[in-house]
Tab-separated table of C-alpha atoms and ligand atoms in Angstrom:
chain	number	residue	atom	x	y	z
R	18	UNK	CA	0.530	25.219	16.228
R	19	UNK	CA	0.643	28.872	15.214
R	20	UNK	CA	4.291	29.067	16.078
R	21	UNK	CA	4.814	25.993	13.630
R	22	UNK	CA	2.942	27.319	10.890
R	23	UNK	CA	4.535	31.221	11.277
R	24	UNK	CA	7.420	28.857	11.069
R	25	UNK	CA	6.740	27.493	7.723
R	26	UNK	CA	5.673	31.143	6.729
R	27	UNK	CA	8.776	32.107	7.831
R	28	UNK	CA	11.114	29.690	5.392
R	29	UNK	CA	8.792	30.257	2.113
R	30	UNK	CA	9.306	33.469	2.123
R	31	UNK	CA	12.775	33.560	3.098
R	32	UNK	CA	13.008	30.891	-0.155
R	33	UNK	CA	11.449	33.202	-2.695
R	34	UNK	CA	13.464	36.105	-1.284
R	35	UNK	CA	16.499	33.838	-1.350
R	36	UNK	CA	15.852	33.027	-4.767
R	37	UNK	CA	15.265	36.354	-6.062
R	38	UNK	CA	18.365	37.245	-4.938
R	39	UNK	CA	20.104	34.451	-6.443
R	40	UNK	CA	21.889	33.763	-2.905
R	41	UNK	CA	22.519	30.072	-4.240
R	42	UNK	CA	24.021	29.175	-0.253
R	43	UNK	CA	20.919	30.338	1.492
R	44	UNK	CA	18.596	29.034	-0.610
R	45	UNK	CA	20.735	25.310	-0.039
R	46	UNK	CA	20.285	26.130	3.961
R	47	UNK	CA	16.772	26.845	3.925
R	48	UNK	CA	16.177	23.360	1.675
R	49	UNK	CA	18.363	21.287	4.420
R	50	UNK	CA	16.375	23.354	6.980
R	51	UNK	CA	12.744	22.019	5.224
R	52	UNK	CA	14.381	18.564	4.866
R	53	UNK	CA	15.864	17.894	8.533
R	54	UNK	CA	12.985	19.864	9.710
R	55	UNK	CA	10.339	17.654	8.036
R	56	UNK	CA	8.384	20.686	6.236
R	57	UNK	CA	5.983	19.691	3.952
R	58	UNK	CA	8.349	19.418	0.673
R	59	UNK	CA	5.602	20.272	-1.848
R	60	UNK	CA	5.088	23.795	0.052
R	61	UNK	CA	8.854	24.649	-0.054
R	62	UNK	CA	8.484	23.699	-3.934
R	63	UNK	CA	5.391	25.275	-4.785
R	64	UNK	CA	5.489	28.131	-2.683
R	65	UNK	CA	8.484	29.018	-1.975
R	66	UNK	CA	11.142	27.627	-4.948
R	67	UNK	CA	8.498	28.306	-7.663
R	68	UNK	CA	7.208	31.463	-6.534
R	69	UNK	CA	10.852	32.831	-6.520
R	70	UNK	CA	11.477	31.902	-10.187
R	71	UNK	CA	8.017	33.317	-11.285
R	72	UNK	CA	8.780	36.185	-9.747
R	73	UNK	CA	12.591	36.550	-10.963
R	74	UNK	CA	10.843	35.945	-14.410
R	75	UNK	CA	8.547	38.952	-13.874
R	76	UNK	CA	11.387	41.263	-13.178
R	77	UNK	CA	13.210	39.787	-16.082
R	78	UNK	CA	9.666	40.638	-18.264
R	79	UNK	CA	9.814	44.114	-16.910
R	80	UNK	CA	13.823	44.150	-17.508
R	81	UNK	CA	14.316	44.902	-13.882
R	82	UNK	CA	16.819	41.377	-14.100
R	83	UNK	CA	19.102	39.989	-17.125
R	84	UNK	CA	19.193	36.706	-18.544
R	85	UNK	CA	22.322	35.209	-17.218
R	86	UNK	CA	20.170	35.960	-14.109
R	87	UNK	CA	17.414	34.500	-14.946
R	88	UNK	CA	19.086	31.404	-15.808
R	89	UNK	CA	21.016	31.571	-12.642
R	90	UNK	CA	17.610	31.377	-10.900
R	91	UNK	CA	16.836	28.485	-13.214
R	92	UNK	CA	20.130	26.555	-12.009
R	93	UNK	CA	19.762	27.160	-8.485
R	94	UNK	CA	16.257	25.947	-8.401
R	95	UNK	CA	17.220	23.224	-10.667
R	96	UNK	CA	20.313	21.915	-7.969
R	97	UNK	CA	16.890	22.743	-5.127
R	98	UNK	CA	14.781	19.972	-6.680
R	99	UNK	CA	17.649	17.548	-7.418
R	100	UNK	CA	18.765	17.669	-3.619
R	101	UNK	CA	14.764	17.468	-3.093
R	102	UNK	CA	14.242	14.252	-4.891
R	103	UNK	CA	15.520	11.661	-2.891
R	104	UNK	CA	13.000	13.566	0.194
R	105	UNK	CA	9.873	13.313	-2.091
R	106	UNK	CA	7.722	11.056	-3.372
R	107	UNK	CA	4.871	9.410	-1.351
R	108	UNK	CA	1.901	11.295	-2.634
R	109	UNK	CA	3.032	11.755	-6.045
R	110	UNK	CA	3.246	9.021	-8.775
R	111	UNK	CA	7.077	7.109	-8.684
R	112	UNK	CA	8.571	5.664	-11.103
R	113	UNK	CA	5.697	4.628	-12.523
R	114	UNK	CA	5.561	6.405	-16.424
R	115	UNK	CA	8.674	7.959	-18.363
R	116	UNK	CA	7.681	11.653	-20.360
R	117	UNK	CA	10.316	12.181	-23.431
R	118	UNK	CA	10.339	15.602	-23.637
R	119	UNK	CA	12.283	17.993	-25.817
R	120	UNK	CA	11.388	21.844	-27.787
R	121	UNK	CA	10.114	20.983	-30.960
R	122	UNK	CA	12.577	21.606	-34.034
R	123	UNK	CA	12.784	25.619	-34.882
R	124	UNK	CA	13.251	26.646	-31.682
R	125	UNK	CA	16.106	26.864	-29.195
R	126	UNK	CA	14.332	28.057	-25.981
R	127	UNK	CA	14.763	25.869	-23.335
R	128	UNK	CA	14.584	27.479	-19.846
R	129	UNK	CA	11.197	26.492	-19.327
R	130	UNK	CA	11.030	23.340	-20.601
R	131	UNK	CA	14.082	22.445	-18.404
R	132	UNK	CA	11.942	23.606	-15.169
R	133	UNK	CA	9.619	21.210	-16.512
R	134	UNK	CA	12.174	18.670	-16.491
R	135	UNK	CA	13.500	19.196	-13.308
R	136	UNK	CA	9.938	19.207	-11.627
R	137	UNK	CA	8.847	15.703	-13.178
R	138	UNK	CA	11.944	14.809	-12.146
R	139	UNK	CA	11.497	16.144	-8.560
R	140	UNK	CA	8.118	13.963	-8.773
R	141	UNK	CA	9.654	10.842	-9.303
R	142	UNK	CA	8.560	10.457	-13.206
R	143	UNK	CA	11.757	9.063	-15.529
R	144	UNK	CA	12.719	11.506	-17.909
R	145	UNK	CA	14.290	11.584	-21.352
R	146	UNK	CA	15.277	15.226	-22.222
R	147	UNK	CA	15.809	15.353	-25.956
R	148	UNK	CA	17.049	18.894	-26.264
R	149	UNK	CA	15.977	21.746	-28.120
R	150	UNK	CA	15.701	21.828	-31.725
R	151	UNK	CA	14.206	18.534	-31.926
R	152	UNK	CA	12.893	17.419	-35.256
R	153	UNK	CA	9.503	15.435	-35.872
R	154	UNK	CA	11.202	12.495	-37.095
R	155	UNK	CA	13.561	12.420	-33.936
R	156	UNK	CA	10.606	12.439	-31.460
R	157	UNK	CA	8.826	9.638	-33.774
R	158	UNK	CA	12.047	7.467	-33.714
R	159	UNK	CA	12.220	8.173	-29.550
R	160	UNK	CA	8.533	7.357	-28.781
R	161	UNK	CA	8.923	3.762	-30.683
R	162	UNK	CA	12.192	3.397	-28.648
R	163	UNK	CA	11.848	4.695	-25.803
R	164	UNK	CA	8.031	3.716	-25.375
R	165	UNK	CA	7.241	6.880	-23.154
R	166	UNK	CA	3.378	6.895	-21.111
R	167	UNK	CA	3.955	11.062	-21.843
R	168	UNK	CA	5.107	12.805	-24.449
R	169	UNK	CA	5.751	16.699	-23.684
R	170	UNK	CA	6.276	19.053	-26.355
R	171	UNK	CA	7.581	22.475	-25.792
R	172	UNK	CA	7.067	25.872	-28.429
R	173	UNK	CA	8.022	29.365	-27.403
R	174	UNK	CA	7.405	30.928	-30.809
R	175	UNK	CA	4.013	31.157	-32.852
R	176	UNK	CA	6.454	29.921	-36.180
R	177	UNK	CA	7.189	26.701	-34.176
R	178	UNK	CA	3.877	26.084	-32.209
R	179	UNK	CA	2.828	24.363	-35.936
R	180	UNK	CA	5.861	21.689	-35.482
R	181	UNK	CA	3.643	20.845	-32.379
R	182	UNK	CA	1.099	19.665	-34.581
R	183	UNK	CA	3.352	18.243	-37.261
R	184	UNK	CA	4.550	16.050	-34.512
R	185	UNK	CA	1.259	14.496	-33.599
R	186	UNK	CA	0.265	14.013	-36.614
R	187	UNK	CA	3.496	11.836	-37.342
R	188	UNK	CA	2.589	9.834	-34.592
R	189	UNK	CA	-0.464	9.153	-35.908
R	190	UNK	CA	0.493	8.370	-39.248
R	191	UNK	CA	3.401	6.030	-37.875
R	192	UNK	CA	0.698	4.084	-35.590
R	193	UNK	CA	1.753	5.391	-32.025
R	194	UNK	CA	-0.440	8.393	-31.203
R	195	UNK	CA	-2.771	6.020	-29.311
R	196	UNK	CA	0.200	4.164	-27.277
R	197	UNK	CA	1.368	8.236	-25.765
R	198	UNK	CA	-0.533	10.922	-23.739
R	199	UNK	CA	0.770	14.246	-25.400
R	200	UNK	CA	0.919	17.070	-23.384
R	201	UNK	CA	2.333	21.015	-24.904
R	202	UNK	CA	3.473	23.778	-23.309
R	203	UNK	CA	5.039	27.181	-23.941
R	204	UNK	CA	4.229	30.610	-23.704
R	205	UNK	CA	2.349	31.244	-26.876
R	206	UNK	CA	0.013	28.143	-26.437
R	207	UNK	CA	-3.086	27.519	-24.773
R	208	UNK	CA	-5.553	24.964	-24.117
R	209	UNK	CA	-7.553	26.111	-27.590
R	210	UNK	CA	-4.789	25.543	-29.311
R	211	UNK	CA	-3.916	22.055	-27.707
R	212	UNK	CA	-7.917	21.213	-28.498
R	213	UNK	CA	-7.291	21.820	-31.921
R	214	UNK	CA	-4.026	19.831	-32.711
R	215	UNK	CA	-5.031	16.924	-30.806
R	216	UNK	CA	-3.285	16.722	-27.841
R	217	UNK	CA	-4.316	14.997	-24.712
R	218	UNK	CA	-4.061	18.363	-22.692
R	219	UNK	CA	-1.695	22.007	-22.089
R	220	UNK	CA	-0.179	22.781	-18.575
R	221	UNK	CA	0.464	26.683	-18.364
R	222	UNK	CA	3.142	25.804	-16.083
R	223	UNK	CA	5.663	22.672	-14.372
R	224	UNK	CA	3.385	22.109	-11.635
R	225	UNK	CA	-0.091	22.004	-13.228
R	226	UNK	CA	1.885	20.284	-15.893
R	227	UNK	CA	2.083	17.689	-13.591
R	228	UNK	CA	-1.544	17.418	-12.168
R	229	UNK	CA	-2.694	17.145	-16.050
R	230	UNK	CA	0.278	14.125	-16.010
R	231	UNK	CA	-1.653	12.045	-13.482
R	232	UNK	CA	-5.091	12.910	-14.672
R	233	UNK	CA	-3.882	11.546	-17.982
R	234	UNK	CA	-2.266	8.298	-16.642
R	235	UNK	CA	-5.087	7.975	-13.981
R	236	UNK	CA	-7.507	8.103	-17.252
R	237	UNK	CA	-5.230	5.584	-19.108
R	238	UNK	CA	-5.464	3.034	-16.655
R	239	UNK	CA	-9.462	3.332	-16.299
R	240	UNK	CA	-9.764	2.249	-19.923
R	241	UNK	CA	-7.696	-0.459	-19.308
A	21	LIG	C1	14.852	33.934	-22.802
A	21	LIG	C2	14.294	34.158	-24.187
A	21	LIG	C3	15.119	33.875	-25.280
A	21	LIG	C4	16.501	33.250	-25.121
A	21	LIG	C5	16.328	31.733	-24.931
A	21	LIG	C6	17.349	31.156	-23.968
A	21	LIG	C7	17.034	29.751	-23.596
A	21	LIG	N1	18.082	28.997	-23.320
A	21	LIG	O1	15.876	29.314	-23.542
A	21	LIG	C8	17.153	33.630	-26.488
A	21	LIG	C9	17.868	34.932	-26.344
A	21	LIG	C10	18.126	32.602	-27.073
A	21	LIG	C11	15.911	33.829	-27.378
A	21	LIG	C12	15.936	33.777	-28.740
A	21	LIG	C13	14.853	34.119	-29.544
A	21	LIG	N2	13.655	34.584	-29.118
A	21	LIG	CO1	13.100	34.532	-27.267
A	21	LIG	N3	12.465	34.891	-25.556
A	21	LIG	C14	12.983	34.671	-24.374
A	21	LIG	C15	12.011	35.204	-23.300
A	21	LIG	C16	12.473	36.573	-22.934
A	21	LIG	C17	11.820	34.349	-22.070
A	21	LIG	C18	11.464	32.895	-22.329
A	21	LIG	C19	11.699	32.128	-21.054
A	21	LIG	O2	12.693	31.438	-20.914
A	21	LIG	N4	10.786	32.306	-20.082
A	21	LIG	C20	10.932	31.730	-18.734
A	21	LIG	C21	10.377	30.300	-18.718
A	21	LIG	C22	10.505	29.744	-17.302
A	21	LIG	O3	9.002	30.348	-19.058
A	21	LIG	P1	8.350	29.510	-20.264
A	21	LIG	O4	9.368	29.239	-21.287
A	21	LIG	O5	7.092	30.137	-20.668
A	21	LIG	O6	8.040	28.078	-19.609
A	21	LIG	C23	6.999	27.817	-18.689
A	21	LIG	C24	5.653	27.494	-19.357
A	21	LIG	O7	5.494	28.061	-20.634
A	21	LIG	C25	5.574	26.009	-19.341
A	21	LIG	N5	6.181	25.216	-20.405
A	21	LIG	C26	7.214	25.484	-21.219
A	21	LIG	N6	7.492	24.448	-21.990
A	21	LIG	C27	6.628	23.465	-21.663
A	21	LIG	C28	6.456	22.184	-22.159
A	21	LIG	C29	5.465	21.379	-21.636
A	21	LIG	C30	5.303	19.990	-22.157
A	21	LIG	C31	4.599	21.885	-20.638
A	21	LIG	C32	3.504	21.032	-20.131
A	21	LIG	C33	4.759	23.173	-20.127
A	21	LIG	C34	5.771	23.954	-20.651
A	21	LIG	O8	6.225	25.672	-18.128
A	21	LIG	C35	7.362	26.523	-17.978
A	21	LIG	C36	7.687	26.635	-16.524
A	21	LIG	O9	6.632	27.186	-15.792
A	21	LIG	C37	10.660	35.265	-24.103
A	21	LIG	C38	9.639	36.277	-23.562
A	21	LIG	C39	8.449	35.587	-22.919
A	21	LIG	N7	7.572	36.381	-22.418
A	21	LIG	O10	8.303	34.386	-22.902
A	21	LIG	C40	11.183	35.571	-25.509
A	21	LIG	C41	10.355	35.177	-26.709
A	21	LIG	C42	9.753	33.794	-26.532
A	21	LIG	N8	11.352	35.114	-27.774
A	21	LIG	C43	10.915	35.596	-28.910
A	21	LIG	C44	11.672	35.669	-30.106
A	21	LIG	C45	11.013	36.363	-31.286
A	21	LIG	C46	12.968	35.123	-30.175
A	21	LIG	C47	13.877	35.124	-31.403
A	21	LIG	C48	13.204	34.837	-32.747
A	21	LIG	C49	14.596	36.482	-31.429
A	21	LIG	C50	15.451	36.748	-32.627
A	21	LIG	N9	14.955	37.644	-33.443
A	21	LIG	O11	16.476	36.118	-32.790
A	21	LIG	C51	14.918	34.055	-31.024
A	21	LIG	C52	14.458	32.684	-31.527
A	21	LIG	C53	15.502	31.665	-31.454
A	21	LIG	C54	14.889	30.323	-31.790
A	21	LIG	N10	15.030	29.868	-33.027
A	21	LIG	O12	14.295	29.684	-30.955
A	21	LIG	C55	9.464	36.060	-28.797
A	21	LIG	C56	8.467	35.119	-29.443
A	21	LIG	C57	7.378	35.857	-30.163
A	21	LIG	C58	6.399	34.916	-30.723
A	21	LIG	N11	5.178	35.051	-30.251
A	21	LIG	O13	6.672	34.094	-31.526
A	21	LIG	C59	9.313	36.245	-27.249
A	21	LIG	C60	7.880	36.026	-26.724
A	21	LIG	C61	9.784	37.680	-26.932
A	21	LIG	C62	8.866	38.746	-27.493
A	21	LIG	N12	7.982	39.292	-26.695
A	21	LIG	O14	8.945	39.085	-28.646
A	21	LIG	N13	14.830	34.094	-26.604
């Protein structure tokens, strides 16, 4: 048992080195490893794929690594969880709510709403990716059409964090704010700030992001 679990100790680590490195071919032989070796597939994500991009971002914060690598990071882990997918999914919610998702309109930064993407993804949610950019009236038009359970809005920049609230309040003024749990996220918000513009919660990252998802949904289908 100790053996196994040095074992597991073992391939996290060598993920999040892997990652920091950007060595895109081991970090696809130590996913195959997790996969034929039956690791638990939330560990490799959590701990080892996550950990490496949080990390890569702190060097980037302390410009000790460049965008392009950054975004390499992003990639790689992105291709991870896609080759992860079709490996996960009995303990987490599938296929059972669709988030539309996009970065509301003023802003162009995407790299973390795209990990946040990829992970609901990864957790078997359906997901409609609007973009960047995204005006209020776009995500108004997409909730009646697309009828989403979630609704995730991403701001990066305290000018843009306001279009979070411009968008709720469209939804409520078109009739839908009661038919979509909203969920923000971004760098300059916070649960306060969520509180105050009437959305259903804030994840500080993809994975709580997630937890928050199925408390939400769980919640929904009390009431009902
Ligand atoms: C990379 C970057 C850029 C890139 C964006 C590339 C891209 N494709 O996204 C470029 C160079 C284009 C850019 C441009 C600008 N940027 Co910029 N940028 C950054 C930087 C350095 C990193 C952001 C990032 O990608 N982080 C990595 C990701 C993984 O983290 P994240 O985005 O926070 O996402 C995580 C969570 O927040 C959360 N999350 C994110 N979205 C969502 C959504 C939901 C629903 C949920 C639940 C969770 C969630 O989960 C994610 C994963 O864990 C930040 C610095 C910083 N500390 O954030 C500045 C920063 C955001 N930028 C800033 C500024 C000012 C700008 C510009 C105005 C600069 C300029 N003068 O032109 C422009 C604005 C362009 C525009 N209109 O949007 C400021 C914002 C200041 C402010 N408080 O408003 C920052 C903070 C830099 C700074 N310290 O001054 N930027």
């Amino acid at each position: 048992m100790e053996n196994v679990g040095m074992y597991i100790e073992y391939i996290r680590n060598e993920i999040v080195a892997a990652v920091i490195d950007l060595n895109e071919g081991r970090v696809e032989e130590l996913i195959k490893k997790g996969i034929d070796e039956q690791i638990d597939l939330t560990m490799v994500i959590n701990d080892g794929l996550t950990v490496g991009l949080r990390k890569l971002g702190d060097l980037f914060q302390t410009g000790k690594a460049f965008l392009p690598e950054l975004m390499k990071g992003v990639t790689i882990v992105h291709q991870s969880l896609e080759k992860l997918k079709p490996h996960m999914g009995k303990d987490v919610i599938c296929g059972k709510a669709k988030l539309l998702i996009g970065t509301v309109a003023g802003d162009i930064h995407d790299l973390g709403k795209n990990i946040v993407s990829s992970v609901f993804s990864a957790a078997c949610f359906e997901v409609v990716d609007l973009g960047v950019n995204v005006s209020t009236e776009l995500f108004v038009e997409k909730v009646k059409e697309e009828h989403p359970e979630l609704l995730g809005l991403s701001a990066l920049l305290t000018t843009t964090m306001v279009n979070q609230r411009k968008v709720i309040e469209a939804l409520t003024k078109a009739g839908l704010r009661d038919n979509v749990k909203i969920i923000i996220g971004g760098a300059p918000v916070s649960g306060s700030w969520a509180k105050m513009i009437n959305a259903d919660g804030f994840a500080e990252d993809a994975f709580s992001a997630i937890k928050k998802a199925e408390q939400l949904l769980k919640s929904n289908q009390n009431r009902i």
